[in-house]
XYZ file of C-alpha atoms in Angstrom:
563
model
C 106.604 130.676 131.970
C 109.539 131.469 133.879
C 112.895 132.055 132.061
C 116.018 131.000 133.891
C 119.187 132.734 132.950
C 122.499 131.046 133.933
C 125.848 132.841 134.283
C 128.991 130.625 134.027
C 132.053 131.718 135.960
C 135.489 130.868 134.489
C 138.979 130.629 135.913
C 141.825 131.646 133.636
C 145.305 130.080 133.953
C 148.223 131.895 132.255
C 151.689 130.329 131.724
C 154.556 132.710 131.649
C 157.199 130.626 129.963
C 159.896 133.238 130.083
C 159.890 133.311 133.892
C 159.573 129.560 134.302
C 156.332 129.420 136.338
C 152.493 129.390 135.859
C 150.657 132.445 137.155
C 147.006 131.963 138.270
C 144.321 134.630 138.084
C 140.661 133.948 139.072
C 137.308 135.646 138.521
C 135.066 136.791 141.268
C 133.199 133.449 141.087
C 136.254 131.434 142.211
C 138.197 131.720 145.377
C 139.127 135.335 144.659
C 142.731 134.600 145.701
C 145.657 136.194 143.763
C 147.661 132.947 143.386
C 150.379 134.580 141.317
C 151.395 136.967 144.133
C 151.078 134.189 146.714
C 153.336 131.859 144.632
C 155.900 134.622 144.106
C 156.044 135.409 147.805
C 156.595 131.798 148.785
C 159.246 131.217 146.023
C 161.056 134.456 146.763
C 161.273 133.484 150.400
C 163.329 130.552 149.327
C 165.407 132.466 146.737
C 166.442 135.045 149.387
C 169.005 132.527 150.680
C 170.401 132.059 147.111
C 170.651 135.880 146.770
C 172.678 136.072 149.959
C 174.997 133.346 148.597
C 175.364 135.222 145.291
C 176.261 138.389 147.193
C 178.945 136.449 149.026
C 180.281 135.142 145.711
C 180.416 138.729 144.359
C 182.304 139.791 147.494
C 184.761 136.954 147.053
C 185.344 137.751 143.417
C 186.168 141.347 144.351
C 188.631 140.072 146.945
C 190.203 137.738 144.512
C 190.716 140.574 142.076
C 192.218 142.708 144.812
C 194.534 139.855 146.030
C 195.595 139.223 142.413
C 196.394 142.930 141.905
C 198.440 142.966 145.129
C 200.205 139.769 144.024
C 201.154 141.337 140.689
C 202.475 144.540 142.369
C 204.587 142.556 144.786
C 206.019 140.372 142.038
C 206.996 143.530 140.155
C 208.898 144.688 143.257
C 210.664 141.293 143.319
C 211.551 141.511 139.683
C 213.426 144.698 140.427
C 215.137 143.130 143.465
C 216.175 139.804 141.970
C 219.507 140.880 140.473
C 220.444 142.860 143.581
C 220.468 139.809 145.856
C 224.044 138.804 145.025
C 222.909 135.313 144.232
C 223.813 133.053 141.265
C 221.265 131.021 139.368
C 222.204 127.974 141.473
C 221.311 129.897 144.620
C 217.966 131.032 143.321
C 218.387 134.282 141.266
C 217.838 134.734 137.594
C 220.942 136.989 137.449
C 223.451 138.677 139.635
C 224.014 142.360 138.858
C 227.063 142.484 141.196
C 228.714 139.864 138.997
C 227.912 141.648 135.724
C 230.831 143.537 134.164
C 231.233 146.368 131.762
C 234.256 148.033 130.201
C 234.770 151.740 130.598
C 236.928 152.900 127.647
C 238.652 156.264 127.181
C 237.956 156.333 123.431
C 235.288 153.886 122.213
C 235.734 155.085 118.628
C 238.932 153.057 118.419
C 237.629 149.856 120.051
C 234.869 148.573 122.310
C 234.786 145.592 124.661
C 232.274 143.163 126.062
C 232.991 141.461 129.377
C 231.722 138.110 130.762
C 230.052 137.984 134.179
C 232.363 137.623 137.186
C 235.477 138.604 135.177
C 238.287 139.881 137.357
C 238.187 143.620 137.795
C 241.171 145.627 136.490
C 242.469 148.552 134.426
C 244.441 148.087 131.226
C 246.301 150.263 128.807
C 245.462 149.415 125.216
C 247.180 150.664 121.951
C 245.606 149.598 118.664
C 248.566 149.756 116.411
C 246.868 148.123 113.347
C 243.332 146.728 112.599
C 242.952 143.562 110.526
C 241.740 144.084 106.976
C 240.282 141.855 104.271
C 242.341 141.214 101.149
C 240.743 142.844 98.169
C 241.916 142.706 94.482
C 240.351 143.671 91.167
C 240.516 142.747 87.549
C 240.938 145.076 84.586
C 237.961 147.093 83.355
C 235.588 145.680 80.724
C 233.033 147.537 78.601
C 230.052 145.427 79.673
C 229.160 143.112 82.516
C 226.732 141.073 80.395
C 228.583 140.688 77.054
C 230.684 137.563 76.423
C 234.264 137.970 77.506
C 235.665 135.510 74.966
C 237.948 133.727 77.465
C 238.148 129.948 77.751
C 239.946 128.060 80.398
C 240.147 127.580 84.133
C 241.800 128.772 87.293
C 241.770 128.041 90.938
C 241.277 130.494 93.841
C 241.097 130.436 97.597
C 241.656 132.519 100.692
C 244.482 131.372 102.946
C 241.972 129.964 105.389
C 239.762 128.404 102.610
C 239.920 125.465 100.247
C 241.006 125.810 96.604
C 238.147 125.622 94.106
C 238.280 125.397 90.317
C 236.509 128.024 88.103
C 235.835 126.996 84.576
C 235.115 129.658 81.831
C 233.614 129.333 78.356
C 234.184 131.983 75.667
C 230.517 133.086 75.895
C 230.711 133.713 79.648
C 230.174 137.296 80.770
C 231.587 139.146 83.791
C 228.275 138.476 85.607
C 228.513 134.759 84.761
C 232.061 134.693 86.248
C 230.976 136.484 89.368
C 228.116 134.043 89.929
C 230.399 131.001 89.392
C 232.881 132.262 92.003
C 230.075 133.062 94.516
C 228.522 129.651 94.108
C 231.600 128.275 95.939
C 232.419 131.205 98.226
C 231.773 129.303 101.437
C 234.403 126.749 100.391
C 236.973 129.090 98.883
C 236.588 131.870 101.411
C 236.443 134.443 98.568
C 233.487 136.567 97.391
C 233.153 138.244 94.041
C 231.374 141.482 93.176
C 231.126 143.847 90.208
C 231.763 147.615 90.437
C 230.561 149.943 87.780
C 233.507 152.440 87.327
C 231.834 154.403 84.506
C 229.113 153.955 81.876
C 231.543 151.822 79.832
C 233.771 150.276 82.450
C 233.139 147.430 84.951
C 235.552 145.709 87.276
C 235.443 142.330 88.973
C 236.321 142.647 92.672
C 237.512 139.647 94.731
C 237.380 139.961 98.588
C 238.488 137.526 101.211
C 235.559 136.620 103.516
C 237.819 136.917 106.629
C 240.350 139.523 107.700
C 244.069 138.768 107.546
C 243.717 136.058 104.913
C 245.403 136.519 101.531
C 243.735 135.532 98.249
C 245.621 132.921 96.266
C 245.199 132.518 92.488
C 246.579 129.830 90.179
C 246.013 129.849 86.422
C 245.056 126.580 84.778
C 247.446 127.208 81.815
C 245.094 129.067 79.562
C 246.031 132.557 80.696
C 242.484 133.389 81.888
C 243.662 135.209 85.010
C 246.027 137.397 82.982
C 243.303 138.102 80.474
C 240.907 139.219 83.217
C 243.631 141.473 84.692
C 243.693 139.597 88.026
C 247.375 138.679 87.634
C 250.360 140.115 85.794
C 252.717 138.266 83.462
C 254.605 136.716 86.406
C 251.391 135.352 87.968
C 251.412 137.855 90.822
C 248.347 139.854 91.735
C 248.024 142.801 89.334
C 245.598 145.137 91.106
C 245.648 144.948 94.894
C 243.106 147.331 96.367
C 243.494 146.438 100.044
C 246.349 144.354 101.416
C 245.539 141.557 103.894
C 246.869 142.356 107.319
C 246.493 141.172 110.910
C 245.421 143.250 113.875
C 248.186 144.324 116.137
C 247.372 145.381 119.661
C 249.484 146.313 122.612
C 247.971 145.523 126.057
C 249.958 146.781 129.064
C 253.120 146.806 126.954
C 252.621 143.266 125.477
C 252.098 143.185 121.750
C 249.699 140.543 120.287
C 248.783 139.782 116.700
C 245.501 138.325 115.612
C 243.871 137.777 112.148
C 240.523 139.195 113.358
C 239.379 142.504 114.733
C 237.377 140.561 117.296
C 239.917 139.375 119.920
C 238.515 136.965 122.475
C 241.662 135.351 123.845
C 243.889 138.203 124.991
C 242.262 138.896 128.358
C 240.208 136.279 130.192
C 236.518 137.074 129.952
C 237.061 140.176 127.763
C 236.275 140.479 124.015
C 237.880 143.385 122.179
C 236.224 144.755 119.024
C 238.670 146.879 117.047
C 237.362 149.792 114.806
C 240.338 151.825 113.842
C 244.116 152.080 114.405
C 245.511 154.713 116.763
C 249.201 153.612 117.017
C 250.376 156.606 119.029
C 247.564 156.600 121.598
C 247.306 154.534 124.752
C 243.670 154.191 125.722
C 242.570 153.261 129.209
C 240.085 150.373 129.670
C 238.595 149.685 133.126
C 236.863 146.394 133.664
C 234.336 147.113 136.435
C 231.053 146.155 137.949
C 228.174 147.336 135.723
C 227.103 150.163 137.984
C 224.526 151.446 135.466
C 222.501 148.215 135.668
C 222.577 148.216 139.507
C 221.391 151.833 139.541
C 218.612 151.057 137.145
C 217.449 148.154 139.296
C 217.441 150.269 142.482
C 215.466 152.992 140.642
C 212.957 150.402 139.341
C 212.649 149.025 142.925
C 211.705 152.458 144.256
C 209.025 152.895 141.494
C 207.668 149.344 142.019
C 207.492 149.780 145.799
C 205.656 153.109 145.450
C 203.083 151.484 143.157
C 202.598 148.726 145.759
C 202.337 151.394 148.515
C 199.728 153.354 146.542
C 197.620 150.196 146.295
C 197.930 149.573 150.085
C 196.862 153.199 150.837
C 193.833 152.810 148.474
C 192.744 149.738 150.431
C 192.755 151.744 153.653
C 190.763 154.650 152.409
C 187.556 155.768 154.183
C 184.553 157.929 153.511
C 183.816 161.159 155.357
C 181.795 159.122 157.807
C 184.755 156.927 158.593
C 183.554 153.770 156.861
C 185.450 151.948 154.192
C 185.443 153.433 150.706
C 183.751 151.478 147.945
C 187.089 150.632 146.329
C 188.791 149.661 149.603
C 188.085 145.881 149.045
C 190.857 144.797 151.481
C 189.970 147.342 154.227
C 191.101 145.873 157.559
C 192.159 142.647 155.761
C 194.344 140.497 157.998
C 196.519 139.119 155.192
C 197.166 142.550 153.756
C 198.160 143.818 157.213
C 200.462 140.862 157.680
C 202.188 141.406 154.284
C 202.543 145.131 154.899
C 204.284 144.507 158.254
C 206.571 141.842 156.683
C 207.604 144.239 153.930
C 208.138 147.090 156.293
C 210.281 144.963 158.564
C 212.534 143.883 155.700
C 212.872 147.522 154.502
C 214.291 148.445 157.891
C 217.089 145.938 157.600
C 220.528 147.318 158.567
C 223.911 145.737 158.082
C 227.132 146.424 159.971
C 229.998 146.575 157.486
C 233.506 145.163 158.141
C 234.709 148.635 159.151
C 231.883 148.996 161.693
C 229.796 151.296 159.584
C 226.009 150.710 159.878
C 224.425 150.519 156.437
C 220.778 150.900 155.770
C 218.426 151.897 152.990
C 219.347 155.586 153.665
C 222.959 154.707 152.731
C 221.678 154.344 149.127
C 219.906 157.673 149.258
C 216.478 156.040 149.773
C 214.186 157.539 152.460
C 210.503 157.736 153.228
C 208.609 160.875 152.312
C 205.623 162.294 154.272
C 203.286 159.781 152.647
C 205.565 156.853 153.468
C 206.444 156.428 149.830
C 210.169 155.972 148.882
C 212.155 158.798 147.438
C 215.614 158.508 145.960
C 218.486 160.988 146.186
C 220.504 160.118 143.020
C 223.571 161.967 144.175
C 223.838 159.802 147.266
C 223.274 156.681 145.285
C 225.814 157.666 142.636
C 228.369 158.393 145.309
C 228.148 155.020 147.088
C 227.994 153.111 143.810
C 231.188 154.714 142.537
C 233.105 154.705 145.802
C 232.011 151.626 147.755
C 230.258 148.978 145.642
C 231.216 146.361 148.134
C 229.173 148.107 150.830
C 226.250 148.170 148.475
C 226.591 144.451 147.822
C 226.879 143.719 151.514
C 223.809 145.879 152.359
C 221.555 144.411 149.616
C 222.661 140.837 148.935
C 223.299 137.447 150.398
C 226.936 137.383 151.531
C 229.065 134.376 152.508
C 232.574 134.699 153.942
C 234.780 131.752 154.606
C 238.190 131.286 156.195
C 239.090 129.032 153.260
C 239.324 130.058 149.644
C 238.584 126.479 148.736
C 234.997 126.719 150.182
C 232.315 128.037 147.847
C 228.541 128.299 147.990
C 226.461 126.158 145.603
C 222.985 126.707 146.987
C 221.335 128.716 149.774
C 217.648 128.140 150.469
C 217.853 128.524 154.191
C 215.333 130.505 156.172
C 218.134 131.888 158.313
C 218.821 135.584 157.723
C 222.253 135.302 159.352
C 224.306 132.241 160.287
C 227.877 131.669 161.548
C 229.450 128.295 162.261
C 232.689 126.369 162.098
C 232.851 123.280 159.986
C 235.269 120.473 161.041
C 235.934 118.676 157.781
C 237.488 115.175 157.371
C 238.758 113.580 154.155
C 239.208 109.853 153.880
C 242.333 108.081 152.612
C 240.797 107.907 149.132
C 240.559 111.682 149.063
C 236.782 112.017 149.271
C 234.967 113.868 152.037
C 233.984 111.553 154.844
C 232.305 113.950 157.309
C 231.527 117.560 158.096
C 230.511 118.402 161.674
C 229.660 121.464 163.765
C 230.566 121.369 167.392
C 231.209 117.690 167.144
C 227.737 116.934 165.687
C 228.152 115.225 162.298
C 224.368 114.825 161.848
C 223.943 118.471 160.835
C 225.544 118.024 157.493
C 225.841 115.172 155.000
C 228.605 114.868 152.410
C 228.475 113.788 148.743
C 231.620 114.039 146.652
C 232.954 117.491 147.343
C 229.508 118.780 148.470
C 228.612 119.505 152.091
C 224.762 119.516 152.480
C 222.770 120.913 155.355
C 220.509 118.246 156.823
C 216.715 118.672 156.729
C 215.091 119.881 159.899
C 218.259 121.669 161.060
C 219.272 125.395 160.922
C 221.479 124.435 158.009
C 218.762 122.986 155.763
C 218.899 124.435 152.244
C 222.626 125.113 152.324
C 224.968 123.324 149.877
C 228.669 124.064 150.013
C 231.486 122.845 147.812
C 234.859 122.186 149.434
C 237.972 121.170 147.587
C 240.525 121.629 150.415
C 242.065 119.189 152.859
C 240.861 118.080 156.302
C 240.570 120.934 158.757
C 238.338 123.569 160.296
C 236.635 126.292 158.172
C 234.731 129.292 159.612
C 231.633 130.136 157.579
C 229.461 133.275 157.920
C 226.223 134.158 156.126
C 224.341 137.466 156.191
C 221.194 138.284 154.359
C 220.990 141.848 153.110
C 218.030 144.142 152.611
C 217.151 143.200 149.029
C 217.602 139.452 149.725
C 215.503 139.578 152.894
C 212.771 141.673 151.280
C 212.730 139.341 148.280
C 212.218 136.363 150.519
C 209.419 138.067 152.431
C 207.609 139.035 149.230
C 208.185 135.580 147.600
C 206.617 133.960 150.643
C 203.652 136.285 150.367
C 203.159 136.618 146.587
C 204.716 133.641 144.673
C 202.316 132.348 141.928
C 202.045 128.794 143.403
C 203.357 128.583 146.989
C 202.561 131.735 148.905
C 200.012 133.276 151.349
C 198.254 135.115 148.547
C 198.139 132.124 146.238
C 196.663 130.039 149.025
C 194.142 132.775 149.830
C 193.108 133.050 146.165
C 192.802 129.276 145.794
C 190.622 129.089 148.948
C 188.309 131.864 147.744
C 187.966 130.259 144.319
C 187.130 126.857 145.889
C 184.683 128.603 148.210
C 183.024 130.321 145.257
C 182.760 126.934 143.401
C 180.980 125.430 146.442
C 178.735 128.565 146.967
C 177.770 128.648 143.301
C 176.756 124.994 143.449
C 174.655 125.699 146.516
C 173.035 128.785 144.902
C 172.188 126.866 141.747
C 170.737 124.041 143.806
C 168.491 126.446 145.782
C 167.312 128.103 142.569
C 166.563 124.782 140.891
C 164.583 123.613 143.906
C 162.765 126.999 144.049
C 161.626 126.558 140.535
C 160.475 123.033 141.290
C 158.630 124.416 144.328
C 157.023 127.088 142.054
C 155.722 124.383 139.662
C 154.396 122.322 142.640
C 152.584 125.349 144.048
C 151.174 126.293 140.752
C 149.796 122.801 140.168
C 148.475 122.679 143.725
C 146.662 126.058 143.589
C 145.376 125.205 140.147
C 143.664 122.113 141.666
C 142.282 124.173 144.485
C 140.939 126.779 142.109
C 139.368 124.103 139.903
C 137.715 122.506 142.975
C 136.461 125.911 144.069
C 135.146 126.643 140.621
C 133.312 123.273 140.569
C 131.771 123.982 144.005
C 130.715 127.456 142.889
C 128.968 126.074 139.825
C 127.208 123.425 141.899
C 126.008 126.071 144.364
C 124.658 128.159 141.551
C 122.834 125.217 140.058
C 121.298 124.339 143.431
C 120.257 128.004 143.919
C 118.620 128.209 140.539
C 116.832 124.850 141.179
C 115.278 126.167 144.344
C 114.159 129.346 142.528
C 112.500 127.208 139.862
C 110.694 125.159 142.547
C 109.284 128.352 144.027
């Protein structure tokens, strides 16, 4: 008897759920092929393209970050320049430092002053002869502020600028009750009550006018309450006056004025005086001047902001020892960065010829380039030109308009022209309104609306709006764009949040990344589908091979049995 032993070969299929595909391994009785490695090779060949796309996205993200950093640095430069452009809010600036005023006072312990923007400059002699005071009176002392006073009746009180109120007292009312009753109506009467503890057994009621220069008026209701409290004497007059009510008296350039308040807003146009103490024998000089400190601070801030921007630019141009771009030089050889750098450099080199023929430049402010092309500031030079020729500083830095007519003013300037000179021939109709404004006989260059003369779109005068209140005639107009204004415009064009070269570049890269990410995701999804298809296909091949191997074994064993 012959014994037949049979060995059964098996194929094992393992699913790796975490990696999203099925790996196949086979015994020696199958095909012997490593399907797992084969599948991975085929799938990875397709994923390579997605990996290249992902690398491009990473590169774009780094560039977006660098562009955003550059944008922030440039906007910081513009923040420092904005107030130096000699523009009003209507012509595009948030403030105009050349229009800001301050008061330089010989002795600010006597008085101080605040000055409105664009107030006329001037020097004044001020003598504070008397400051305004609040009327203050007291009652007689009482032994307790909480015990009943024993007075019944009523009285009225008011400050001269208030309204009379009635105060009613009962015999069981204390000094505290009386104070509270008066204060309940202090906004109407203009009088405030308080209690002062003079000693352990003495308290006094104090009445104070809310405003300076206003006398407290008291009228007894017929019950003698005011006299009992010690507020009035037998004749009804104030008994204990602590501080008399008085007005402020100030002499300005020899003219004496009297006001009820120590805050005087109407003596000098645009100037508010705040009086602190009287100095009747001392004339104090007050100079209303341009706020030079704010201008100096802005210029100093500009130098710091520019140098931070410059450091960033240098870092983007750094190389390794082999001459290749450094790892952090994301914008190495970047065309947009080069364009912005050239534009900024060109604006920095702006020079202006002053009315006296002097050529003004950045160096006139004490600003020069050091050996690293960073800016450095000589404060002595800056202080000198600020204190001696502020008009030259304004002309060098800001937008300047001169006109042959004092009745011509600038309302808006959004022109791309850095300098512009023209003569306007202006006509008024019989009804008094502007009928036309022409240059060289061409009336299409400007339109008129009310008193406004508006530069026509598509012309060199687009973005200019003038206001003219004069009569028919010719007016010469000249514009010049100074260093700060020109640099601001160049940076704004490059770095504005919404409408600039950098904003466009960032938007384009973000849109590109969105498209690339979609393509990468699509490739990876299809690769996983391909993995599943291959796995199923090779599983069928392995199963067919296994079936064939088993059949071959059976045939072999059958032949052996036949023998």
